[in-house]
Coordinates of C-alpha atoms and ligand atoms in Angstrom, one line a residue:
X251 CA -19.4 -19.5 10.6
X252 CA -18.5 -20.9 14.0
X253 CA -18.4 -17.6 17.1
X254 CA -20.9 -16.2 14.1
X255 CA -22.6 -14.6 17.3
X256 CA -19.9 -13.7 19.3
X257 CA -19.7 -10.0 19.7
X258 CA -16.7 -8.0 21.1
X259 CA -18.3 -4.7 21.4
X260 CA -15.9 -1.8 21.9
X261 CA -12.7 -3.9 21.0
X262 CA -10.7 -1.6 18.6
X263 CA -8.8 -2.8 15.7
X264 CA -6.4 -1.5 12.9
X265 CA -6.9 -1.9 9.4
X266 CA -3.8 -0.9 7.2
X267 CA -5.1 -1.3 3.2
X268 CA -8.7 -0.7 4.5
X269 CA -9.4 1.0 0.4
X270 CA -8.5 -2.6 -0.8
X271 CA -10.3 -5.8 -1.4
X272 CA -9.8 -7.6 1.5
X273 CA -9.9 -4.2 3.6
X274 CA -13.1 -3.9 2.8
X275 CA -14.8 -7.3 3.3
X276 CA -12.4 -7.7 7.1
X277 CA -14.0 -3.7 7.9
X278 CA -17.6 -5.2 7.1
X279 CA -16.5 -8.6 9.3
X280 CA -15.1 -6.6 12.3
X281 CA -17.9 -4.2 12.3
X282 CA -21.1 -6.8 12.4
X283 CA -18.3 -8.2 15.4
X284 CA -19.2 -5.5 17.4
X285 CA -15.6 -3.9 16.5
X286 CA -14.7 -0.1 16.7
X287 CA -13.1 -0.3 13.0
X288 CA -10.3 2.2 12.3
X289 CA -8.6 2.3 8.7
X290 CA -5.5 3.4 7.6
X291 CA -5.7 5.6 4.0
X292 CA -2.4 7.1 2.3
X293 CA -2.6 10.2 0.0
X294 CA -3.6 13.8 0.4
X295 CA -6.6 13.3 -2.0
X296 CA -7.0 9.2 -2.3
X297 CA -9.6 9.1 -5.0
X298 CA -10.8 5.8 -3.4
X299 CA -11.6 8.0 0.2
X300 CA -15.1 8.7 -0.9
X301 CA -16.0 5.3 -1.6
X302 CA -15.0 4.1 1.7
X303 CA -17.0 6.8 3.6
X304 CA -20.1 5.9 1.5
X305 CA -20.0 2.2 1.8
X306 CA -18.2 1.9 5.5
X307 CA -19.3 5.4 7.5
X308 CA -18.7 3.6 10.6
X309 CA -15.1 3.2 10.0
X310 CA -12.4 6.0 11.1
X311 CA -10.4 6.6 8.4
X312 CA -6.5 7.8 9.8
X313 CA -4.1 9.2 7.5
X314 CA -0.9 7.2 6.7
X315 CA 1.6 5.8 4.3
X316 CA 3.5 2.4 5.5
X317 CA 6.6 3.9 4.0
X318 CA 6.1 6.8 6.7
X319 CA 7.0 5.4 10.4
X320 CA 6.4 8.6 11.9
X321 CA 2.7 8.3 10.5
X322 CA 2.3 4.4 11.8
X323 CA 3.0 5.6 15.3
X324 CA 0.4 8.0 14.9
X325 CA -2.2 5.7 13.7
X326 CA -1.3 2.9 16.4
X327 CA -1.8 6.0 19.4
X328 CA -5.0 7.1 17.4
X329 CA -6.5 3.9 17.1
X330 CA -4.9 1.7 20.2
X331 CA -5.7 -1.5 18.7
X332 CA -6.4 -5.3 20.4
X333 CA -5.6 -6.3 17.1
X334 CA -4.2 -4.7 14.1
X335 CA -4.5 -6.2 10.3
X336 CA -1.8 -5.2 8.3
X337 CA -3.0 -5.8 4.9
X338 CA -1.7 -2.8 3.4
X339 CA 1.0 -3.4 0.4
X340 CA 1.9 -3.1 -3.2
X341 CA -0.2 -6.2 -4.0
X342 CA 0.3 -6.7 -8.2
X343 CA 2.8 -9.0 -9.1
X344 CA 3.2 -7.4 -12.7
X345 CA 3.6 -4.4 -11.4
X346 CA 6.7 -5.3 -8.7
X347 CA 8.5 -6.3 -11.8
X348 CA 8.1 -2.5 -12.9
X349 CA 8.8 -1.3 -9.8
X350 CA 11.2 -3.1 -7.5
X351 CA 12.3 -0.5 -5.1
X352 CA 8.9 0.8 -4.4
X353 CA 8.2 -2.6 -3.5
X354 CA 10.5 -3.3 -1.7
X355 CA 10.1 -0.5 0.6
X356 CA 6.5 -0.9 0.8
X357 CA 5.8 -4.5 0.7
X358 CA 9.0 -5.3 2.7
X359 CA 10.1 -2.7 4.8
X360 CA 6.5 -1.3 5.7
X361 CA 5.9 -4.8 7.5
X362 CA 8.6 -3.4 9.6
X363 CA 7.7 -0.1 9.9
X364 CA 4.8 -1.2 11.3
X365 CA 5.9 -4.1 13.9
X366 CA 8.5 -1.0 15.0
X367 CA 5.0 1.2 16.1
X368 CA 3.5 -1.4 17.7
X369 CA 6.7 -2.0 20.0
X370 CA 8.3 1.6 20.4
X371 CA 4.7 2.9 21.7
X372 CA 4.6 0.1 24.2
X373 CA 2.1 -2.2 22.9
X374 CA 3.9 -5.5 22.4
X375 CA 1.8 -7.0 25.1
X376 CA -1.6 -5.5 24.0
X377 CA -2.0 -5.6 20.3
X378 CA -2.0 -9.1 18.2
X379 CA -0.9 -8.1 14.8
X380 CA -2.0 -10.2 11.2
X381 CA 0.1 -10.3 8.1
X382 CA -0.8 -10.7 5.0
X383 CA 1.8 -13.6 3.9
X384 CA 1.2 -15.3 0.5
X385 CA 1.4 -18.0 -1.4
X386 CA 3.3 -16.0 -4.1
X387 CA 6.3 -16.7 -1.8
X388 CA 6.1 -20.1 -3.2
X389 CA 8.0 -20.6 -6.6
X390 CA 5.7 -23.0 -8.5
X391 CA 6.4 -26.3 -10.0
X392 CA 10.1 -26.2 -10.7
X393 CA 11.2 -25.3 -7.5
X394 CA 9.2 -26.8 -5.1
X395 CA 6.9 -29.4 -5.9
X396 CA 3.6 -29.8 -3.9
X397 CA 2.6 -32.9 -3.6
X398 CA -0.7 -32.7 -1.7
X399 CA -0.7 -28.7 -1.6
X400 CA 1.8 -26.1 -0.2
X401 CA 1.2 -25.8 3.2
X402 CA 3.6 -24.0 6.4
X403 CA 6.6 -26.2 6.1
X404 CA 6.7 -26.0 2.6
X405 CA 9.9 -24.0 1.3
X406 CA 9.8 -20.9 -0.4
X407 CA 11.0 -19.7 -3.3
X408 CA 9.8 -16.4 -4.6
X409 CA 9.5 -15.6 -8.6
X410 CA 8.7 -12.0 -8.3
X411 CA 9.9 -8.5 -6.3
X412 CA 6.5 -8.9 -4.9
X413 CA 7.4 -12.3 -3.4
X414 CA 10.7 -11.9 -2.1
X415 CA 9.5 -8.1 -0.7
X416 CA 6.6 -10.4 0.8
X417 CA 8.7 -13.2 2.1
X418 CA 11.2 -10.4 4.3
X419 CA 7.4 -8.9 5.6
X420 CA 6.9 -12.9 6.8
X421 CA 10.2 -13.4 8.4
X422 CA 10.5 -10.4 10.0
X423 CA 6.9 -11.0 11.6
X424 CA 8.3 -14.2 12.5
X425 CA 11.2 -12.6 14.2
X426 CA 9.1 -9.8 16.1
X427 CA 7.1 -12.9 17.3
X428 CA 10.6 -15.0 18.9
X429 CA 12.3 -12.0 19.7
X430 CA 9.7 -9.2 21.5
X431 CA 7.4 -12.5 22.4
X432 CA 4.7 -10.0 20.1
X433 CA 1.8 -11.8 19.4
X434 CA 2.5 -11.8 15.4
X435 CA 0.3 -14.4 12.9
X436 CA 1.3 -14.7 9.6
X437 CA -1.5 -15.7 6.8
X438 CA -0.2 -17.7 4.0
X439 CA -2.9 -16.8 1.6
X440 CA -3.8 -18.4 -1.6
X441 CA -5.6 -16.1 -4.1
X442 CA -8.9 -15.0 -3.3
X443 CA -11.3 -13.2 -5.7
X444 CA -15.0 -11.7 -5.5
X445 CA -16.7 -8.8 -7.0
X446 CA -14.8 -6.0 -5.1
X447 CA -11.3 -7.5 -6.3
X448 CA -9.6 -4.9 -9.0
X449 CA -9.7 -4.9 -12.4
X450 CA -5.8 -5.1 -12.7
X451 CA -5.8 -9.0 -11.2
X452 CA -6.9 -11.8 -13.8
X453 CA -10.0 -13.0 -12.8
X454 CA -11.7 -9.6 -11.9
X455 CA -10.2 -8.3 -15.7
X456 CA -12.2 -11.3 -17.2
X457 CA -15.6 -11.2 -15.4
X458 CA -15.4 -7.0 -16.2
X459 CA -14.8 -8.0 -19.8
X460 CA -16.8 -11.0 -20.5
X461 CA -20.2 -8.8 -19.1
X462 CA -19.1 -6.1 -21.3
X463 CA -18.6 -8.3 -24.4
X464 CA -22.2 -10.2 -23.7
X465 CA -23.7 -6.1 -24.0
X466 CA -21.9 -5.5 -27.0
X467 CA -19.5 -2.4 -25.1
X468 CA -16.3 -4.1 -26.0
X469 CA -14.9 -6.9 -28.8
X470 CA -12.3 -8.8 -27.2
X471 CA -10.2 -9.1 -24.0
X472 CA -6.5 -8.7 -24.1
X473 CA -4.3 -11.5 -21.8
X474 CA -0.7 -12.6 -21.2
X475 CA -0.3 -16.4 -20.5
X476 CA -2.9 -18.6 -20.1
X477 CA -1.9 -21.9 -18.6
X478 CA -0.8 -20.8 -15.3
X479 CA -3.0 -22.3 -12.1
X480 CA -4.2 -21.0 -9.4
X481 CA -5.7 -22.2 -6.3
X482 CA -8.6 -19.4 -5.9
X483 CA -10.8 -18.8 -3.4
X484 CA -13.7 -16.2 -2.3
X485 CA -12.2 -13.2 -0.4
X486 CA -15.2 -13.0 1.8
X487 CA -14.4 -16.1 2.9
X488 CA -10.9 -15.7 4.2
X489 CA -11.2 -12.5 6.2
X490 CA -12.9 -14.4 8.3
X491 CA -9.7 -16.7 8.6
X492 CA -7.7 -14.0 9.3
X493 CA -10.1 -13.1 12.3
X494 CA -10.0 -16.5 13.6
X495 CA -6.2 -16.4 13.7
X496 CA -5.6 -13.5 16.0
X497 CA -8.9 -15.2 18.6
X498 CA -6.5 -18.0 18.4
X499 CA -4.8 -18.9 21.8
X500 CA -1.0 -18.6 20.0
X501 CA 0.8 -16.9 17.6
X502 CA 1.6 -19.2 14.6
X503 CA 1.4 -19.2 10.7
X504 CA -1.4 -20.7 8.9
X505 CA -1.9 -21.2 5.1
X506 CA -5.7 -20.4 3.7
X507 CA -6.7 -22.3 0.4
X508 CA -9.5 -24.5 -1.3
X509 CA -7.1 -27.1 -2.0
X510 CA -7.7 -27.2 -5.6
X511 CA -6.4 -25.5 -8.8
X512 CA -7.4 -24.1 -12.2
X513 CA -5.7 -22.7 -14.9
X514 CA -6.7 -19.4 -16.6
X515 CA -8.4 -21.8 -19.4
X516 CA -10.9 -22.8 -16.8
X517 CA -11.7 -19.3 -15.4
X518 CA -12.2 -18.4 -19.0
X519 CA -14.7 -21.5 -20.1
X520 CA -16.7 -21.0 -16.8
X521 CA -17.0 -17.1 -17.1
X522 CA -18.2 -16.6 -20.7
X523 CA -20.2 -20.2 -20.0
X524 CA -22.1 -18.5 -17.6
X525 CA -23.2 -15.2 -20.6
X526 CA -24.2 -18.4 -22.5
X527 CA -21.1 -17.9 -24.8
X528 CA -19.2 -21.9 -25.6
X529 CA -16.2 -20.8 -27.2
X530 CA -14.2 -17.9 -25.6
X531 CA -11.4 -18.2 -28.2
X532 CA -12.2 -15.7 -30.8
X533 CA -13.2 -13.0 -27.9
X534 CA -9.4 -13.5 -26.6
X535 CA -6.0 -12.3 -28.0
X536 CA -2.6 -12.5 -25.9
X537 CA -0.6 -9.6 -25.4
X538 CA 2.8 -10.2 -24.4
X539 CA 2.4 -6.7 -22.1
X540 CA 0.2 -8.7 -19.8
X541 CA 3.6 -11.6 -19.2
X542 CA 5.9 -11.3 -16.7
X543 CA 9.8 -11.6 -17.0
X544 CA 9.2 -14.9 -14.7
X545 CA 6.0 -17.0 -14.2
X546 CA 4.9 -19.1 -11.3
X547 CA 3.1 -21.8 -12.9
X548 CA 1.1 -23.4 -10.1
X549 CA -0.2 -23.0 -7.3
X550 CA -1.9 -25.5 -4.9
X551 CA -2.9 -24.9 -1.2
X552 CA -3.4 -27.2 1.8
X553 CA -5.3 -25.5 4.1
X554 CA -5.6 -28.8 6.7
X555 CA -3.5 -26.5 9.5
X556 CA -6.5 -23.9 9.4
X557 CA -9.4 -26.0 9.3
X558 CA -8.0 -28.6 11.9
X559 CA -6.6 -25.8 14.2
X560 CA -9.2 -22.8 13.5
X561 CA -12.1 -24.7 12.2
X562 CA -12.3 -22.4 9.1
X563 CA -13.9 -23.4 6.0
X564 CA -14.4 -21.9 3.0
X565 CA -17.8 -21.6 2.2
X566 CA -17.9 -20.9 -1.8
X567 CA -16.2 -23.3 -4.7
X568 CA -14.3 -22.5 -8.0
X569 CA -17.6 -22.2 -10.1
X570 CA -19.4 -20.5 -7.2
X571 CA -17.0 -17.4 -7.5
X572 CA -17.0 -17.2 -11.4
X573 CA -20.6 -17.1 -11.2
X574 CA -20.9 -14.6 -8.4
X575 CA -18.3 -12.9 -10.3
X576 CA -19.8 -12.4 -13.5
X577 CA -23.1 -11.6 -12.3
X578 CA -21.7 -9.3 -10.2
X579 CA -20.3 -7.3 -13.1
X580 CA -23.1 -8.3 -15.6
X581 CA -25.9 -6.1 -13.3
X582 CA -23.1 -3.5 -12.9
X583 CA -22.3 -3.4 -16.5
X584 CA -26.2 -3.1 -17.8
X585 CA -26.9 -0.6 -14.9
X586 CA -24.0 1.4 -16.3
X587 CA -25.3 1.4 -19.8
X588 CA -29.0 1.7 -19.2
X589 CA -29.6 -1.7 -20.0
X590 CA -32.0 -4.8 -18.8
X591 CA -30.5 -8.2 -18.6
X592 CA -32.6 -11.0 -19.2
Ligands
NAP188 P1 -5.3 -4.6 -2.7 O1 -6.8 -4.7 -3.1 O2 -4.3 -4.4 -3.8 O3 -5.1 -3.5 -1.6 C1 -3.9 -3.0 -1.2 C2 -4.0 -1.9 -0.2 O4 -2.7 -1.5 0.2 C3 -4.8 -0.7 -0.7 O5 -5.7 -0.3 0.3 C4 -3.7 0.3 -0.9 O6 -4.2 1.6 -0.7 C5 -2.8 0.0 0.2 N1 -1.5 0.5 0.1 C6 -0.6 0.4 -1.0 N2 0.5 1.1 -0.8 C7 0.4 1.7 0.5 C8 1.3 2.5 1.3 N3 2.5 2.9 0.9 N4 0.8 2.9 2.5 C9 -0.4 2.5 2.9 N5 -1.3 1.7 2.2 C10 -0.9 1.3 1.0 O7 -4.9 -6.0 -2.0 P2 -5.8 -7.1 -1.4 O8 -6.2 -8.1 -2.5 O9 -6.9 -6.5 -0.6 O10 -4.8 -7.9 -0.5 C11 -4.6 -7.5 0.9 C12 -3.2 -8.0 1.4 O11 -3.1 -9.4 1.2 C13 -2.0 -7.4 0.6 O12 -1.0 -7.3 1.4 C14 -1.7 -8.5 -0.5 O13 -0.4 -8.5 -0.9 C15 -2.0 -9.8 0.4 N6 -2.5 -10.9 -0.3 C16 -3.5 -10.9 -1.2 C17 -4.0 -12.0 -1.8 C18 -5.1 -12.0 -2.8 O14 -5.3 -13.0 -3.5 N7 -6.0 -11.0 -2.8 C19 -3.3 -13.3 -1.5 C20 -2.3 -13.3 -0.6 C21 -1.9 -12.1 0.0 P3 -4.4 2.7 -1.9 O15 -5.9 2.9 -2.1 O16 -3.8 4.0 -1.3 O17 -3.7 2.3 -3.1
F7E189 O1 -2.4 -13.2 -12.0 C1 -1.8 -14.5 -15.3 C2 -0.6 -14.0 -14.5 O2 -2.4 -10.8 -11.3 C3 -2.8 -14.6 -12.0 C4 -2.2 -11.1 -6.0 O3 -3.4 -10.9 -5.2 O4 -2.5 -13.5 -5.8 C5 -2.4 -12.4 -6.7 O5 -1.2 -12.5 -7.6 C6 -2.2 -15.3 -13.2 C7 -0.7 -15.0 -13.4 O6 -2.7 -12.7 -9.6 C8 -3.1 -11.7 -17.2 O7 0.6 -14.1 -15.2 C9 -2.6 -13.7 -17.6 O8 -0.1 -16.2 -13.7 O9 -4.5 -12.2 -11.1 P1 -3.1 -12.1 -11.0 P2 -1.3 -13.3 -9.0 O10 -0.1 -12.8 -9.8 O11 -1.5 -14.7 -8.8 C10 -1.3 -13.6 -5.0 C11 -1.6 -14.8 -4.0 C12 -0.9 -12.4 -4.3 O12 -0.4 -12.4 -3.1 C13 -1.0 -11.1 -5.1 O13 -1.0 -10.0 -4.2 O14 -2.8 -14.7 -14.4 N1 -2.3 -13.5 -16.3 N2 -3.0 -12.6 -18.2 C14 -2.7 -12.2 -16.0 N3 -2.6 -11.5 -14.9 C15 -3.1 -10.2 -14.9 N4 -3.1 -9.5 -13.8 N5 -3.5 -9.6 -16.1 C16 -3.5 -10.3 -17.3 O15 -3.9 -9.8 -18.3

């Protein structure tokens, strides 16, 4: 980790979707930085609030809701970031298809919402803002074919609500940047995994199943399609890319992948390999619930722009996570149900 030593003591940053995955592992980064780490949390009771007392008590945790600008102006005066992370968003694919117009307004609009409190409380000039771009905004195959990987210049294309919500959140970043001269970096992530990623994303849904099947609590796991690829990486991994984009000298956009990809076959045959179990076929029936109305088929980063510009790597490979994954969920699993594994 290059600047692994450089500490910032007292700089203050912004974490909007600090109860998610990647809030939590950029809260843990900012905090060993020497960061004063504030987090935005939505909801009069959030049932995850606890959790992120216990596990980050250094944090302060401001109320919000992206859809509420009045609330984003109070956070940005509460916390009076150098840098703000806005992570926050109605992240599940699946679920955009359910429910469009939620986000849309979330997704989309809170991307402006937020830009809007950084500017109207005067703090164009003093607070770098990330955005969580992603690859979703990318149509696969059929529309847009990679070559080498996707990388900035590659056209978009989104298959979902999620990824056309997601590509307004990236333009209109883009435009805060040209227009207000705000210091505005978009992140083009690829997917990125690890053991605090939620059950309701593929990989996380396999791992929690495939520990559960090897202890005999569960028969079977219930999927949608299997062939789609995906370039994953470790989440743990890429919060530190986001960090390195806002240290960067300039604005810009930057796309944040391994540069390979795997289908949900592979994730499969590596996860219940690493229980000792061959053959994952009779433990998995499809469900068309689990299939979307459209599909991106594959996805393929290149993340040359990052690791040429910001010198990021990522540190762990495609079996690296599985593993980590799975035995992740295998000691959770056998703590849960009183039992030792071998
Ligand atoms: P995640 O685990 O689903 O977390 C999403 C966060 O957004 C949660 O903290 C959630 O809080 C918060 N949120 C949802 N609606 C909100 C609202 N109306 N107001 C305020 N907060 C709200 O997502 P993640 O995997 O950490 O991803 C972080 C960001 O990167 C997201 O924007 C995602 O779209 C983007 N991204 C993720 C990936 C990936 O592979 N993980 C790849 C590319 C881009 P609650 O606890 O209140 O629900
Ligand atoms: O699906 C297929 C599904 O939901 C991956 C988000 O973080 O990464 C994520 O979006 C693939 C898709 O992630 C099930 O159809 C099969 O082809 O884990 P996922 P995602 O849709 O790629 C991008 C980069 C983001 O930005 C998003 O925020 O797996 N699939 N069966 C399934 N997916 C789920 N969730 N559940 C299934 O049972």
């Amino acid at each position: 980790m290059i600047d692994g030593g450089t500490m910032v003591d007292g700089r203050r940053a912004l974490i909007t979707g600090i109860t998610g995955q990647d809030g939590a592992h950029l809260a843990e980064l900012l905090h060993a930085k020497g960061y004063d780490v504030y987090g935005l949390i939505r909801g009069q009771n959030n049932p995850r609030r606890e959790a992120v007392e216990r596990e980050f008590p250094f944090v302060t945790l401001i109320e919000g809701d992206l859809t509420d600008p009045t609330s984003l102006v109070r956070a940005v005066e509460t916390s009076d970031p150098a840098e703000l992370y806005n992570l926050a968003a109605i992240s599940h694919v699946g679920y955009s298809f359910k429910n469009p117009t939620l986000t849309a307004d979330v997704t989309g609009k809170g991307v402006l919402n937020v830009l809007e409190a950084v500017r109207v409380t005067g703090r164009v000039e003093q607070t770098k803002v990330y955005q969580a771009s992603t690859s979703e905004m990318f149509g696969g195959l059929d529309y847009n074919r990679p070559g080498d990987g996707y990388d900035e210049e590659s056209l978009f294309h989104p298959r979902s609500p999620y990824g056309v919500a997601k590509l307004y959140g990236h333009w209109i970043a883009k435009n805060y940047r040209e227009s207000y001269g705000m210091f505005v970096s978009c992140g083009i992530l690829f997917n990125h995994e690890g053991e605090r990623r939620g059950q309701e994303f593929v990989t996380r849904k396999i791992t929690h199943a495939v520990a559960r099947i090897k202890l005999g609590l569960q028969p079977h796991i219930e999927l949608g399609d299997l062939w789609p690829k995906r370039d994953w990486g470790y989440a743990g991994d890429y919060v530190e890319g986001m960090w390195r984009m806002l240290q960067h000298p300039e604005a810009d956009d930057f796309v944040l992948a391994t540069g390979e990809t795997h289908s949900i076959e592979e994730f499969l045959t590596l996860a219940f390999g690493a229980v000792g179990i061959d053959d994952w076929r009779p433990y998995v029936k499809q469900n068309p619930a689990f299939m979307r109305p459209a599909e991106v088929d594959i996805l393929l980063g290149n993340p040359a722009k990052a690791e040429n510009v910001l010198g990021w790597r990522r540190a762990v490979d495609f079996p690296g996570l599985v593993s980590r994954m799975v035995d992740h969920d295998l000691a959770e699993q056998a703590r849960i149900a009183g039992t030792n594994v071998a």
